[in-house]
CSV table of C-alpha atoms in Angstrom, one decimal:
chain,number,residue,atom,x,y,z
A,1477,GLY,CA,-42.6,213.3,243.6
A,1478,ALA,CA,-43.4,209.7,243.0
A,1479,VAL,CA,-45.1,207.6,245.1
A,1480,VAL,CA,-42.9,203.7,246.5
A,1481,SER,CA,-45.6,202.9,249.3
A,1482,GLN,CA,-44.7,199.1,251.3
A,1483,HIS,CA,-46.0,196.4,253.2
A,1484,PRO,CA,-46.9,196.6,255.4
A,1485,SER,CA,-45.6,199.2,258.5
A,1486,TRP,CA,-44.8,196.7,261.1
A,1487,VAL,CA,-45.0,193.3,261.6
A,1488,ILE,CA,-44.6,191.3,264.8
A,1489,CYS,CA,-43.5,188.3,264.4
A,1490,LYS,CA,-41.5,185.8,266.6
A,1491,SER,CA,-38.2,183.6,266.1
A,1492,GLY,CA,-37.9,181.2,263.6
A,1493,THR,CA,-40.4,182.1,261.3
A,1494,SER,CA,-40.5,184.3,258.5
A,1495,VAL,CA,-42.1,187.4,256.9
A,1496,LYS,CA,-42.3,189.1,253.7
A,1497,ILE,CA,-42.5,193.1,253.2
A,1498,GLU,CA,-43.5,193.9,249.8
A,1499,CYS,CA,-42.0,197.9,248.4
A,1500,ARG,CA,-44.2,198.9,245.5
A,1501,SER,CA,-43.4,202.2,243.0
A,1502,LEU,CA,-47.6,202.9,242.1
A,1503,ASP,CA,-46.7,205.5,239.4
A,1504,PHE,CA,-43.5,204.9,237.2
A,1505,GLN,CA,-41.8,201.6,236.2
A,1506,ALA,CA,-39.4,201.1,239.2
A,1507,THR,CA,-36.1,198.6,236.9
A,1508,THR,CA,-33.8,199.1,240.2
A,1509,MET,CA,-34.9,198.7,243.9
A,1510,PHE,CA,-33.3,199.0,247.2
A,1511,TRP,CA,-33.4,196.9,250.1
A,1512,TYR,CA,-32.0,199.2,253.3
A,1513,ARG,CA,-32.0,198.0,256.8
A,1514,GLN,CA,-31.4,200.7,260.0
A,1515,PHE,CA,-30.6,200.1,263.2
A,1516,PRO,CA,-31.6,202.6,266.1
A,1517,LYS,CA,-30.1,205.4,266.9
A,1518,GLN,CA,-27.8,204.6,263.4
A,1519,SER,CA,-28.6,205.7,259.5
A,1520,LEU,CA,-29.6,203.7,256.5
A,1521,MET,CA,-27.4,200.5,255.2
A,1522,LEU,CA,-27.8,199.1,252.0
A,1523,MET,CA,-28.6,195.8,252.4
A,1524,ALA,CA,-29.3,194.8,248.2
A,1525,THR,CA,-29.9,196.2,245.1
A,1526,SER,CA,-32.3,194.2,242.7
A,1527,ASN,CA,-32.7,194.5,239.2
A,1528,GLU,CA,-36.2,193.6,237.2
A,1529,GLY,CA,-36.4,189.5,236.4
A,1530,SER,CA,-32.6,189.2,237.6
A,1531,LYS,CA,-30.9,187.6,241.0
A,1532,ALA,CA,-30.1,190.3,243.3
A,1533,THR,CA,-27.5,191.8,244.3
A,1534,TYR,CA,-25.6,191.9,247.6
A,1535,GLU,CA,-23.7,194.0,250.2
A,1536,GLN,CA,-21.0,192.2,251.4
A,1537,GLY,CA,-21.3,190.8,255.2
A,1538,VAL,CA,-25.3,190.2,254.0
A,1539,GLU,CA,-26.1,186.6,254.1
A,1540,LYS,CA,-28.4,186.6,250.8
A,1541,ASP,CA,-30.2,182.8,251.7
A,1542,LYS,CA,-31.8,185.2,255.2
A,1543,PHE,CA,-33.0,188.2,252.8
A,1544,LEU,CA,-34.7,186.7,249.8
A,1545,ILE,CA,-35.3,189.5,247.5
A,1546,ASN,CA,-37.7,189.0,244.7
A,1547,HIS,CA,-38.2,191.9,241.9
A,1548,ALA,CA,-40.9,190.5,239.7
A,1549,SER,CA,-42.2,193.0,237.9
A,1550,LEU,CA,-41.2,196.7,237.5
A,1551,THR,CA,-43.9,197.2,240.3
A,1552,LEU,CA,-43.4,195.0,242.8
A,1553,SER,CA,-40.0,194.2,244.8
A,1554,THR,CA,-40.2,191.8,248.2
A,1555,LEU,CA,-38.5,191.4,250.7
A,1556,THR,CA,-38.2,187.7,253.1
A,1557,VAL,CA,-36.5,187.8,256.3
A,1558,THR,CA,-36.5,184.0,257.1
A,1559,SER,CA,-36.2,182.3,260.1
A,1560,ALA,CA,-35.9,185.1,261.5
A,1561,HIS,CA,-34.3,185.4,264.4
A,1562,PRO,CA,-34.8,189.4,267.4
A,1563,GLU,CA,-31.7,190.6,266.5
A,1564,ASP,CA,-33.1,191.4,262.3
A,1565,SER,CA,-35.9,193.8,264.0
A,1566,SER,CA,-34.6,196.7,262.8
A,1567,PHE,CA,-36.6,200.0,260.7
A,1568,TYR,CA,-36.7,198.2,256.7
A,1569,ILE,CA,-36.3,200.4,253.8
A,1570,CYS,CA,-36.7,200.2,250.0
A,1571,SER,CA,-36.0,202.9,247.5
A,1572,ALA,CA,-37.0,202.5,243.5
A,1573,ALA,CA,-35.1,203.9,240.9
A,1574,GLY,CA,-36.0,203.7,237.0
A,1575,GLY,CA,-38.1,204.3,234.4
A,1576,ARG,CA,-39.4,207.8,234.0
A,1577,LEU,CA,-37.2,209.2,237.0
A,1578,GLY,CA,-34.3,208.4,235.0
A,1579,ASN,CA,-30.9,208.2,236.3
A,1580,THR,CA,-31.4,211.2,238.4
A,1581,GLU,CA,-33.8,210.9,241.5
A,1582,ALA,CA,-35.1,207.9,243.3
A,1583,PHE,CA,-37.4,207.3,245.9
A,1584,PHE,CA,-38.4,205.6,249.3
A,1585,GLY,CA,-40.8,203.7,250.9
A,1586,GLN,CA,-42.2,204.8,254.0
A,1587,GLY,CA,-40.4,201.8,255.6
A,1588,THR,CA,-41.3,198.4,257.7
A,1589,ARG,CA,-40.6,198.1,261.2
A,1590,LEU,CA,-39.7,194.3,261.9
A,1591,THR,CA,-39.6,193.2,265.8
A,1592,VAL,CA,-38.5,189.5,266.2
A,1593,VAL,CA,-39.7,188.2,269.9
B,906,ASP,CA,-15.3,205.2,254.0
B,907,ALA,CA,-17.4,208.2,253.7
B,908,LYS,CA,-16.9,210.6,251.8
B,909,THR,CA,-19.2,213.2,253.0
B,910,THR,CA,-19.0,215.2,256.3
B,911,GLN,CA,-21.7,217.0,258.1
B,912,PRO,CA,-22.1,218.3,261.6
B,913,THR,CA,-23.4,216.3,263.7
B,914,SER,CA,-26.4,218.2,264.8
B,915,MET,CA,-27.6,222.0,264.5
B,916,ASP,CA,-30.5,224.1,265.9
B,917,CYS,CA,-32.6,226.7,263.7
B,918,ALA,CA,-35.2,229.3,265.2
B,919,GLU,CA,-38.4,228.6,263.8
B,920,GLY,CA,-39.3,231.3,260.1
B,921,ARG,CA,-35.2,231.6,259.8
B,922,ALA,CA,-32.7,230.3,257.0
B,923,ALA,CA,-30.9,227.1,257.8
B,924,ASN,CA,-27.8,226.4,256.4
B,925,LEU,CA,-26.7,222.8,256.1
B,926,PRO,CA,-23.0,222.8,255.7
B,927,CYS,CA,-21.4,219.4,254.0
B,928,ASN,CA,-17.9,219.0,252.9
B,929,HIS,CA,-16.8,216.6,249.8
B,930,SER,CA,-13.3,217.4,249.3
B,931,THR,CA,-12.4,214.3,247.1
B,932,ILE,CA,-16.0,214.2,245.4
B,933,SER,CA,-15.4,213.7,241.3
B,934,GLY,CA,-16.3,215.1,237.8
B,935,ASN,CA,-19.4,212.8,237.5
B,936,GLU,CA,-20.2,212.9,241.5
B,937,TYR,CA,-23.9,214.1,241.7
B,938,VAL,CA,-24.7,216.0,245.3
B,939,TYR,CA,-27.9,214.8,246.9
B,940,TRP,CA,-29.3,216.2,249.7
B,941,TYR,CA,-32.4,213.7,251.8
B,942,ARG,CA,-33.9,214.1,255.1
B,943,GLN,CA,-35.1,211.1,257.2
B,944,ILE,CA,-38.6,212.8,259.7
B,945,HIS,CA,-38.6,210.2,262.7
B,946,SER,CA,-39.5,206.6,262.3
B,947,GLN,CA,-40.3,207.2,258.1
B,948,GLY,CA,-38.3,206.9,254.6
B,949,PRO,CA,-35.9,209.7,253.2
B,950,GLN,CA,-37.2,211.8,250.9
B,951,TYR,CA,-36.0,213.3,248.8
B,952,ILE,CA,-35.0,217.0,249.0
B,953,ILE,CA,-32.9,218.6,245.8
B,954,HIS,CA,-29.8,217.9,244.3
B,955,GLY,CA,-27.4,219.4,242.0
B,956,LEU,CA,-23.6,218.6,239.5
B,957,LYS,CA,-22.0,222.0,239.5
B,958,ASN,CA,-25.0,225.0,238.9
B,959,ASN,CA,-26.8,225.9,242.4
B,960,GLU,CA,-30.1,225.0,242.1
B,961,THR,CA,-32.9,225.2,244.2
B,962,ASN,CA,-36.9,223.8,244.2
B,963,GLU,CA,-40.1,224.7,246.1
B,964,MET,CA,-38.6,223.2,249.7
B,965,ALA,CA,-34.8,224.0,248.8
B,966,SER,CA,-32.0,225.8,247.5
B,967,LEU,CA,-28.3,224.4,246.4
B,968,ILE,CA,-24.8,226.1,246.5
B,969,ILE,CA,-22.0,224.0,245.3
B,970,THR,CA,-19.0,226.0,246.0
B,971,GLU,CA,-16.9,226.8,242.2
B,972,ASP,CA,-14.3,223.6,242.8
B,973,ARG,CA,-17.1,221.4,243.9
B,974,LYS,CA,-15.3,220.4,247.0
B,975,SER,CA,-18.4,221.4,249.6
B,976,SER,CA,-21.9,222.4,249.4
B,977,THR,CA,-24.7,224.0,251.6
B,978,LEU,CA,-28.8,223.6,251.5
B,979,ILE,CA,-30.4,226.4,251.9
B,980,LEU,CA,-33.7,225.6,254.3
B,981,PRO,CA,-35.1,228.9,253.0
B,982,HIS,CA,-37.8,229.6,256.3
B,983,ALA,CA,-37.7,226.9,258.6
B,984,THR,CA,-40.4,225.3,260.3
B,985,LEU,CA,-41.3,223.4,263.2
B,986,ARG,CA,-42.0,220.2,260.2
B,987,ASP,CA,-38.6,220.5,259.0
B,988,THR,CA,-37.1,218.2,261.8
B,989,ALA,CA,-35.3,216.0,261.1
B,990,VAL,CA,-31.5,213.7,260.2
B,991,TYR,CA,-30.1,216.0,257.1
B,992,TYR,CA,-28.4,213.2,254.8
B,993,CYS,CA,-26.0,214.5,252.5
B,994,ILE,CA,-24.7,212.1,249.0
B,995,VAL,CA,-22.5,212.1,247.0
B,996,MET,CA,-22.7,209.7,243.5
B,997,THR,CA,-23.0,209.1,240.0
B,998,THR,CA,-25.9,208.0,238.4
B,999,ASP,CA,-23.5,204.3,236.9
B,1000,SER,CA,-24.2,203.4,240.7
B,1001,TRP,CA,-27.5,205.3,240.0
B,1002,GLY,CA,-29.7,204.4,243.9
B,1003,LYS,CA,-26.6,203.1,245.7
B,1004,PHE,CA,-26.9,205.5,248.6
B,1005,GLN,CA,-24.2,205.5,251.4
B,1006,PHE,CA,-25.6,207.3,254.0
B,1007,GLY,CA,-23.6,209.1,256.4
B,1008,ALA,CA,-24.4,209.7,259.8
B,1009,GLY,CA,-26.1,212.9,258.7
B,1010,THR,CA,-26.9,216.2,260.6
B,1011,GLN,CA,-30.0,216.9,263.3
B,1012,VAL,CA,-31.4,219.3,262.7
B,1013,VAL,CA,-34.0,220.4,265.2
B,1014,VAL,CA,-36.5,223.2,264.3
B,1015,THR,CA,-37.2,225.6,267.5
B,1016,PRO,CA,-39.9,227.6,268.5
């Protein structure tokens, strides 16, 4: 399958600081990328959809000013958690779709474990 | 509201077939059935998908009932590495990629 890579795999940051997570599609051009969040023992929750070159669309209840998403190219989307707080500690996962994958497959990154202390 | 219903958990003996059921009684004609799995602390992994015909690939088989209201994922020879949470998701290509994950089925493969 196609490869989607996230960086970093894990990060620990201090409360009040900002953290940037990168999501790259390594062998295809992703017209659309998605960001999910997963709390312990819970399922994945969709946070936002980002299309290359346009503003992200956020799901209800997700603060767009806190979770900044940039999809500047067909192979890279970034999620920045601004002014992070301990309650933002979670497993963040991106997925990518489109390009040669068409509209029938999507692949996920390996996830980023964020711990805010 | 969840569009699919799956058992919370199931155990399977190593080497045996694992049959994972999924109910999607409100599925519409243009919705596909997708299966992904998530091994602990990793991103979901694509397994298989189908619309109305049965499908098979190197990982699994997908059996969809004629009325499309339910389906079964079959792992033909389960290994310990198949221990994971398995998600059954229905979606149309119009909302492609916007997965609404349910709780999934925790599959534990035992020696």
